[in-house]
Each structure stands twice: as C-alpha cells, then as structure tokens.
PDB file of C-alpha atoms and ligand atoms in Angstrom:
ATOM      1  CA  MET U  16      -7.055 -13.236  -8.426  1.00 75.00           C
ATOM      2  CA  LYS U  17      -4.336 -15.905  -7.850  1.00 82.00           C
ATOM      3  CA  LEU U  18      -1.203 -14.826  -8.947  1.00 88.00           C
ATOM      4  CA  ASP U  19       0.495 -16.948 -11.533  1.00 92.00           C
ATOM      5  CA  LYS U  20       4.458 -16.945 -12.840  1.00 93.00           C
ATOM      6  CA  VAL U  21       4.130 -14.232 -15.187  1.00 95.00           C
ATOM      7  CA  ASP U  22       2.160 -12.026 -12.499  1.00 95.00           C
ATOM      8  CA  VAL U  23       5.050 -12.603  -9.952  1.00 94.00           C
ATOM      9  CA  LYS U  24       7.907 -11.921 -12.648  1.00 95.00           C
ATOM     10  CA  ILE U  25       6.168  -8.743 -13.612  1.00 97.00           C
ATOM     11  CA  LEU U  26       5.687  -7.529 -10.121  1.00 95.00           C
ATOM     12  CA  GLU U  27       9.170  -8.586  -8.997  1.00 93.00           C
ATOM     13  CA  ILE U  28      10.817  -6.559 -11.709  1.00 95.00           C
ATOM     14  CA  LEU U  29       8.508  -3.700 -10.962  1.00 94.00           C
ATOM     15  CA  GLN U  30       9.329  -3.784  -7.096  1.00 90.00           C
ATOM     16  CA  ARG U  31      13.319  -3.774  -7.947  1.00 88.00           C
ATOM     17  CA  ASP U  32      12.837  -1.133 -10.880  1.00 92.00           C
ATOM     18  CA  GLY U  33       9.675   1.014 -10.933  1.00 91.00           C
ATOM     19  CA  ARG U  34      11.240   2.690 -14.167  1.00 94.00           C
ATOM     20  CA  ALA U  35      11.339  -0.446 -15.874  1.00 95.00           C
ATOM     21  CA  SER U  36       9.760  -0.035 -19.456  1.00 96.00           C
ATOM     22  CA  PHE U  37       6.747  -2.343 -20.360  1.00 97.00           C
ATOM     23  CA  ARG U  38       8.656  -3.495 -23.360  1.00 97.00           C
ATOM     24  CA  ASP U  39      11.710  -4.568 -21.413  1.00 97.00           C
ATOM     25  CA  ILE U  40       9.434  -6.157 -19.113  1.00 97.00           C
ATOM     26  CA  ALA U  41       7.719  -7.870 -21.729  1.00 97.00           C
ATOM     27  CA  LYS U  42      11.032  -9.070 -23.073  1.00 97.00           C
ATOM     28  CA  LYS U  43      12.376 -10.536 -19.802  1.00 97.00           C
ATOM     29  CA  VAL U  44       9.128 -12.283 -18.995  1.00 97.00           C
ATOM     30  CA  GLY U  45       8.396 -13.580 -22.305  1.00 97.00           C
ATOM     31  CA  VAL U  46       4.914 -12.073 -23.146  1.00 96.00           C
ATOM     32  CA  THR U  47       4.074  -9.035 -25.250  1.00 96.00           C
ATOM     33  CA  THR U  48       3.937  -5.595 -24.172  1.00 96.00           C
ATOM     34  CA  PRO U  49       0.339  -4.862 -24.382  1.00 95.00           C
ATOM     35  CA  THR U  50      -0.142  -7.872 -21.921  1.00 95.00           C
ATOM     36  CA  VAL U  51       2.527  -6.152 -19.685  1.00 96.00           C
ATOM     37  CA  SER U  52       0.535  -2.868 -19.961  1.00 95.00           C
ATOM     38  CA  SER U  53      -2.935  -4.419 -19.452  1.00 92.00           C
ATOM     39  CA  LYS U  54      -1.490  -6.589 -16.384  1.00 93.00           C
ATOM     40  CA  VAL U  55       0.008  -3.527 -14.542  1.00 94.00           C
ATOM     41  CA  ALA U  56      -3.288  -1.517 -15.244  1.00 90.00           C
ATOM     42  CA  LEU U  57      -5.098  -4.412 -13.533  1.00 87.00           C
ATOM     43  CA  TYR U  58      -2.644  -4.674 -10.600  1.00 90.00           C
ATOM     44  CA  GLU U  59      -3.348  -0.831 -10.087  1.00 87.00           C
ATOM     45  CA  GLN U  60      -7.018  -1.137 -10.189  1.00 80.00           C
ATOM     46  CA  MET U  61      -6.914  -4.148  -7.804  1.00 79.00           C
ATOM     47  CA  GLY U  62      -4.675  -2.135  -5.542  1.00 80.00           C
ATOM     48  CA  ILE U  63      -1.870  -4.588  -5.508  1.00 87.00           C
ATOM     49  CA  LEU U  64       0.363  -1.984  -7.034  1.00 90.00           C
ATOM     50  CA  LYS U  65      -0.284   1.083  -5.071  1.00 86.00           C
ATOM     51  CA  GLY U  66       2.178   3.477  -7.003  1.00 87.00           C
ATOM     52  CA  PHE U  67       5.650   3.893  -8.352  1.00 89.00           C
ATOM     53  CA  GLY U  68       8.191   5.913  -6.090  1.00 85.00           C
ATOM     54  CA  ALA U  69      11.853   6.279  -5.694  1.00 84.00           C
ATOM     55  CA  TYR U  70      13.948   4.950  -2.910  1.00 82.00           C
ATOM     56  CA  LEU U  71      15.797   7.710  -0.816  1.00 84.00           C
ATOM     57  CA  ASP U  72      18.627   6.759   1.760  1.00 84.00           C
ATOM     58  CA  THR U  73      17.710   8.377   5.188  1.00 82.00           C
ATOM     59  CA  ASP U  74      21.199   7.836   6.251  1.00 82.00           C
ATOM     60  CA  ALA U  75      22.575   9.587   3.197  1.00 85.00           C
ATOM     61  CA  LEU U  76      20.132  12.402   4.179  1.00 87.00           C
ATOM     62  CA  GLY U  77      21.531  12.332   7.971  1.00 88.00           C
ATOM     63  CA  GLU U  78      18.185  11.685   9.133  1.00 92.00           C
ATOM     64  CA  ILE U  79      17.199   9.570  12.288  1.00 94.00           C
ATOM     65  CA  SER U  80      14.780   7.075  12.473  1.00 95.00           C
ATOM     66  CA  ILE U  81      13.086   5.532  15.440  1.00 96.00           C
ATOM     67  CA  ILE U  82      10.753   2.639  16.440  1.00 97.00           C
ATOM     68  CA  LEU U  83       7.936   3.932  18.510  1.00 97.00           C
ATOM     69  CA  SER U  84       5.608   1.879  20.573  1.00 97.00           C
ATOM     70  CA  ILE U  85       2.614   3.263  22.042  1.00 96.00           C
ATOM     71  CA  LYS U  86       0.315   1.769  24.643  1.00 96.00           C
ATOM     72  CA  CYS U  87      -3.204   3.055  25.152  1.00 95.00           C
ATOM     73  CA  LYS U  88      -6.526   1.897  25.920  1.00 94.00           C
ATOM     74  CA  PRO U  89      -7.945  -0.427  23.340  1.00 93.00           C
ATOM     75  CA  SER U  90     -10.773   1.764  22.625  1.00 93.00           C
ATOM     76  CA  ASP U  91      -8.282   4.696  21.763  1.00 94.00           C
ATOM     77  CA  VAL U  92      -6.010   2.656  19.388  1.00 93.00           C
ATOM     78  CA  SER U  93      -7.832   4.124  16.211  1.00 90.00           C
ATOM     79  CA  LYS U  94      -7.709   7.613  17.500  1.00 93.00           C
ATOM     80  CA  ILE U  95      -3.920   7.336  18.060  1.00 94.00           C
ATOM     81  CA  ALA U  96      -3.323   5.746  14.791  1.00 93.00           C
ATOM     82  CA  GLU U  97      -5.285   8.459  13.121  1.00 92.00           C
ATOM     83  CA  LYS U  98      -3.063  11.298  15.055  1.00 93.00           C
ATOM     84  CA  LEU U  99       0.115   9.296  14.023  1.00 95.00           C
ATOM     85  CA  LYS U 100      -1.097   8.780  10.384  1.00 92.00           C
ATOM     86  CA  ALA U 101      -1.574  12.695  10.011  1.00 92.00           C
ATOM     87  CA  LEU U 102       1.988  13.521  11.086  1.00 93.00           C
ATOM     88  CA  GLU U 103       4.489  14.054   8.145  1.00 92.00           C
ATOM     89  CA  ASP U 104       7.496  12.499  10.344  1.00 95.00           C
ATOM     90  CA  VAL U 105       5.478   9.289  11.140  1.00 96.00           C
ATOM     91  CA  ARG U 106       6.199   7.036   8.005  1.00 95.00           C
ATOM     92  CA  GLU U 107       4.568   3.730   9.067  1.00 95.00           C
ATOM     93  CA  VAL U 108       1.978   2.957  11.535  1.00 95.00           C
ATOM     94  CA  TYR U 109       0.842  -0.442  12.553  1.00 95.00           C
ATOM     95  CA  LEU U 110      -1.731  -1.777  14.927  1.00 92.00           C
ATOM     96  CA  MET U 111      -0.724  -4.624  17.256  1.00 90.00           C
ATOM     97  CA  GLY U 112      -3.737  -5.815  18.488  1.00 84.00           C
ATOM     98  CA  GLY U 113      -4.915  -5.284  21.967  1.00 87.00           C
ATOM     99  CA  SER U 114      -3.558  -1.766  23.144  1.00 92.00           C
ATOM    100  CA  TRP U 115      -0.265  -1.413  21.170  1.00 94.00           C
ATOM    101  CA  VAL U 116       0.601   1.011  18.318  1.00 96.00           C
ATOM    102  CA  HIS U 117       3.874   0.694  16.748  1.00 97.00           C
ATOM    103  CA  ALA U 118       5.266   3.292  14.460  1.00 97.00           C
ATOM    104  CA  LYS U 119       8.335   4.093  12.454  1.00 96.00           C
ATOM    105  CA  VAL U 120       9.292   7.824  12.542  1.00 96.00           C
ATOM    106  CA  THR U 121      11.790   9.737  10.635  1.00 95.00           C
ATOM    107  CA  LEU U 122      13.080  13.131  12.005  1.00 95.00           C
ATOM    108  CA  VAL U 123      15.706  15.068  10.224  1.00 93.00           C
ATOM    109  CA  ASP U 124      17.637  15.785  13.220  1.00 93.00           C
ATOM    110  CA  THR U 125      17.825  15.512  17.050  1.00 93.00           C
ATOM    111  CA  THR U 126      16.088  18.925  17.822  1.00 95.00           C
ATOM    112  CA  HIS U 127      13.055  17.493  15.715  1.00 95.00           C
ATOM    113  CA  LEU U 128      13.235  14.190  17.784  1.00 95.00           C
ATOM    114  CA  ASN U 129      13.383  15.834  21.059  1.00 95.00           C
ATOM    115  CA  GLU U 130      10.420  18.107  19.790  1.00 95.00           C
ATOM    116  CA  PHE U 131       8.666  15.108  18.668  1.00 96.00           C
ATOM    117  CA  ILE U 132       8.841  13.240  21.693  1.00 94.00           C
ATOM    118  CA  ALA U 133       7.894  16.215  23.747  1.00 93.00           C
ATOM    119  CA  ASP U 134       4.569  16.565  21.591  1.00 92.00           C
ATOM    120  CA  LEU U 135       3.880  13.068  22.294  1.00 90.00           C
ATOM    121  CA  ALA U 136       4.084  13.274  26.072  1.00 87.00           C
ATOM    122  CA  LYS U 137       1.235  15.877  25.659  1.00 88.00           C
ATOM    123  CA  VAL U 138      -1.048  13.257  24.133  1.00 90.00           C
ATOM    124  CA  GLU U 139      -3.518  12.336  26.916  1.00 89.00           C
ATOM    125  CA  GLU U 140      -4.697   9.065  25.255  1.00 93.00           C
ATOM    126  CA  ILE U 141      -1.169   7.748  25.385  1.00 95.00           C
ATOM    127  CA  LEU U 142      -0.728   5.678  28.604  1.00 95.00           C
ATOM    128  CA  ASP U 143       2.954   4.615  28.075  1.00 94.00           C
ATOM    129  CA  TYR U 144       5.420   4.912  25.218  1.00 95.00           C
ATOM    130  CA  ASP U 145       8.988   3.604  24.371  1.00 95.00           C
ATOM    131  CA  TYR U 146      11.190   4.322  21.427  1.00 96.00           C
ATOM    132  CA  LYS U 147      14.487   3.341  20.045  1.00 96.00           C
ATOM    133  CA  ALA U 148      16.827   5.088  17.512  1.00 94.00           C
ATOM    134  CA  ILE U 149      17.701   2.769  14.770  1.00 93.00           C
ATOM    135  CA  VAL U 150      21.585   2.601  14.567  1.00 91.00           C
ATOM    136  CA  ASP U 151      22.033   0.764  11.392  1.00 89.00           C
ATOM    137  CA  THR U 152      19.709  -0.807   8.647  1.00 87.00           C
ATOM    138  CA  VAL U 153      20.812  -4.116   8.005  1.00 89.00           C
ATOM    139  CA  LYS U 154      17.972  -5.172   5.629  1.00 88.00           C
ATOM    140  CA  GLU U 155      15.211  -3.132   4.119  1.00 86.00           C
ATOM    141  CA  GLU U 156      12.945  -4.825   1.693  1.00 84.00           C
ATOM    142  CA  PRO U 157       9.420  -3.864   0.256  1.00 82.00           C
ATOM    143  CA  ARG U 158       6.958  -5.728   2.735  1.00 82.00           C
ATOM    144  CA  PRO U 159       5.053  -7.898  -0.081  1.00 83.00           C
ATOM    145  CA  VAL U 160       7.001 -11.216  -0.638  1.00 85.00           C
ATOM    146  CA  LEU U 161       5.831 -12.312  -3.984  1.00 84.00           C
ATOM    147  CA  SER U 162       5.167 -16.017  -4.946  1.00 84.00           C
ATOM    148  CA  GLU U 163       3.315 -17.876  -7.597  1.00 85.00           C
ATOM    149  CA  GLY U 164      -0.248 -18.994  -6.215  1.00 82.00           C
ATOM    150  CA  ILE U 165      -0.895 -15.983  -3.839  1.00 80.00           C
ATOM    151  CA  HIS U 166      -4.370 -15.310  -3.746  1.00 78.00           C
ATOM    152  CA  ALA U 167      -4.714 -11.579  -4.115  1.00 80.00           C
ATOM    153  CA  VAL U 168      -7.916 -10.208  -2.457  1.00 80.00           C
ATOM    154  CA  LEU U 169      -9.848  -8.442  -5.299  1.00 80.00           C
ATOM    155  CA  THR U 170     -11.882  -5.452  -4.130  1.00 82.00           C
ATOM    156  CA  CYS U 171     -15.168  -4.750  -5.918  1.00 87.00           C
ATOM    157  CA  PHE U 172     -14.291  -1.958  -8.431  1.00 86.00           C
ATOM    158  CA  TYR U 173     -17.624  -0.093  -7.620  1.00 89.00           C
ATOM    159  CA  CYS U 174     -18.193  -0.492  -3.765  1.00 89.00           C
ATOM    160  CA  ARG U 175     -14.366  -1.281  -3.022  1.00 82.00           C
ATOM    161  CA  LYS U 176     -15.344  -4.084  -0.564  1.00 86.00           C
ATOM    162  CA  PRO U 177     -13.081  -7.066  -0.523  1.00 83.00           C
ATOM    163  CA  MET U 178     -14.520  -9.968  -2.483  1.00 82.00           C
ATOM    164  CA  HIS U 179     -14.073 -13.305  -1.149  1.00 73.00           C
ATOM    165  CA  ASP U 180     -16.395 -15.075  -3.317  1.00 76.00           C
ATOM    166  CA  LYS U 181     -15.947 -15.471  -7.229  1.00 79.00           C
ATOM    167  CA  PRO U 182     -16.194 -12.034  -8.571  1.00 83.00           C
ATOM    168  CA  VAL U 183     -18.573 -10.972 -11.418  1.00 89.00           C
ATOM    169  CA  LYS U 184     -16.332 -10.226 -14.205  1.00 88.00           C
ATOM    170  CA  ILE U 185     -17.276  -7.822 -17.170  1.00 90.00           C
ATOM    171  CA  LYS U 186     -15.261  -6.662 -20.234  1.00 88.00           C
ATOM    172  CA  LEU U 187     -15.364  -2.718 -20.985  1.00 86.00           C
ATOM    173  CA  ASP U 188     -13.293  -1.568 -23.599  1.00 82.00           C
ATOM    174  CA  GLY U 189     -11.245  -4.900 -23.811  1.00 77.00           C
ATOM    175  CA  LYS U 190     -10.519  -4.675 -20.235  1.00 77.00           C
ATOM    176  CA  ASP U 191     -11.596  -7.042 -17.283  1.00 78.00           C
ATOM    177  CA  HIS U 192     -13.325  -5.196 -14.550  1.00 85.00           C
ATOM    178  CA  PHE U 193     -14.371  -7.092 -11.362  1.00 86.00           C
ATOM    179  CA  LEU U 194     -17.770  -6.570  -9.374  1.00 91.00           C
ATOM    180  CA  CYS U 195     -19.103  -8.088  -6.237  1.00 91.00           C
ATOM    181  CA  CYS U 196     -22.585  -8.301  -7.335  1.00 92.00           C
ATOM    182  CA  ASN U 197     -25.042  -7.608 -10.072  1.00 93.00           C
ATOM    183  CA  THR U 198     -26.193  -4.342  -8.244  1.00 94.00           C
ATOM    184  CA  CYS U 199     -22.542  -3.115  -8.438  1.00 94.00           C
ATOM    185  CA  VAL U 200     -22.436  -4.198 -12.015  1.00 95.00           C
ATOM    186  CA  LYS U 201     -25.438  -1.979 -13.046  1.00 95.00           C
ATOM    187  CA  GLU U 202     -23.989   0.979 -11.093  1.00 95.00           C
ATOM    188  CA  TYR U 203     -20.598   0.553 -12.197  1.00 94.00           C
ATOM    189  CA  ARG U 204     -21.596   0.398 -15.776  1.00 94.00           C
ATOM    190  CA  LYS U 205     -23.577   3.760 -15.239  1.00 93.00           C
ATOM    191  CA  LYS U 206     -20.502   5.315 -13.722  1.00 90.00           C
ATOM    192  CA  TYR U 207     -18.149   4.153 -16.261  1.00 89.00           C
ATOM    193  CA  GLU U 208     -20.316   5.438 -19.254  1.00 88.00           C
ATOM    194  CA  LYS U 209     -20.702   9.011 -17.344  1.00 86.00           C
ATOM    195  CA  LEU U 210     -16.812   8.841 -17.142  1.00 81.00           C
ATOM    196  CA  LYS U 211     -16.474   8.036 -20.677  1.00 79.00           C
ATOM    197  CA  ASP U 212     -18.692  10.591 -21.789  1.00 79.00           C
ATOM    198  CA  GLY U 213     -16.855  13.153 -19.867  1.00 71.00           C
ATOM    199  CA  MET U 214     -13.613  12.221 -21.312  1.00 57.00           C
TER     200      MET U 214
HETATM  201 ZN1  LIG A  90     -19.564  -4.341  -4.967  1.00 61.97          ZN
END
C-alpha cells in the first residue's frame, strides 16, 4: 500500500495525539469521519499502527536510562535479543548486524542499575558490553518518518507474510482485506465466516 497525502495527514495527527477523535481528524484532513475510521482500521490491520499509548517522561519520574551495547558470537545474537526482550527494564532492542545488540534500558534508580549490570555479567553468551547513561534527551521523536509515497509493506491477513507482489484484495462487510494468494483467500474467508458466526 502506498501512503497518499490523506494517509500521511491522518497518521501524523495520530502520532502527535492518539486521542484525537475521528471527527476532528476528518475535519482537519478534509475527508468524512467514516473514511477516517475505515482507514485507521486498515492501518491497524496492516500493522502500520501498532496501538495507542501515552507518553510519560522518564526524567519527571526520576528514572535512569542507559544505552547498552552487547557483543556476542553472531550465533548467539538471537538468544541474547530474546533474553533482553523478556526483561521489563529493557525498552528497546536493536540487532545491529554481525555480533552487536544494542538496547535502551530504563531503570527506576541506581540500585536497580547496578543490579541490572551485575546480572548482565552473569550471562555467559555476552563476550563484551558497554553502557552509557543518558544525561539529557535533546530530541525524542517516534521512529516512523511519514511522507507521501512511502510504500508500506502489507502483510497477508491470513498467513501474515509480507507481500511484495500485488496483493489479492477482497471486500468483506464493506472493508478491504488483503491476501497473498488464492489459498490464503480461501482459508481467510473460512476463518472470517467462523469468527462472524461466533459473534
Ligand atoms: Zn498469505
């Protein structure tokens, strides 16, 4: 799906204010409220819109954030990433290619920071690590940069695989649904009907 001007405007408004009403968005963008609501449903289905949250300020909460770099064997990268992912204090995990994993970690105080680092030293797959505490956050924006013409990679609504070819579009209850192949269309219809029967 290629994002057009309307998509970009809607997503920008939502990125700034997740509480914006569909009516207000519609007014600002110059489309109807049902258009906004069906587009938002589509963004959610496509996985472009992962959810709505509130921004809290770590500084105001007196928390400490660190940027952590971990070096391990390339074969251990996914194991380390899974371990980090499971920890509540670890907020972001990035695989850097090769043997590096980076993470942003937020700890409630220095005692927790010291404990976290001590635990890290016990993980045998970690060959080396380094961390720096964030002293000040100069800029912090949501990662997606919105621009007209961006090609959002659609995932098949049934098998969830990314679709690089033209998807098969079917209309169910007035909404567009995207599938990768006719087999998925068949299975998806079955699943959809079953779900509807259950409602
Ligand atoms: Zn599929």
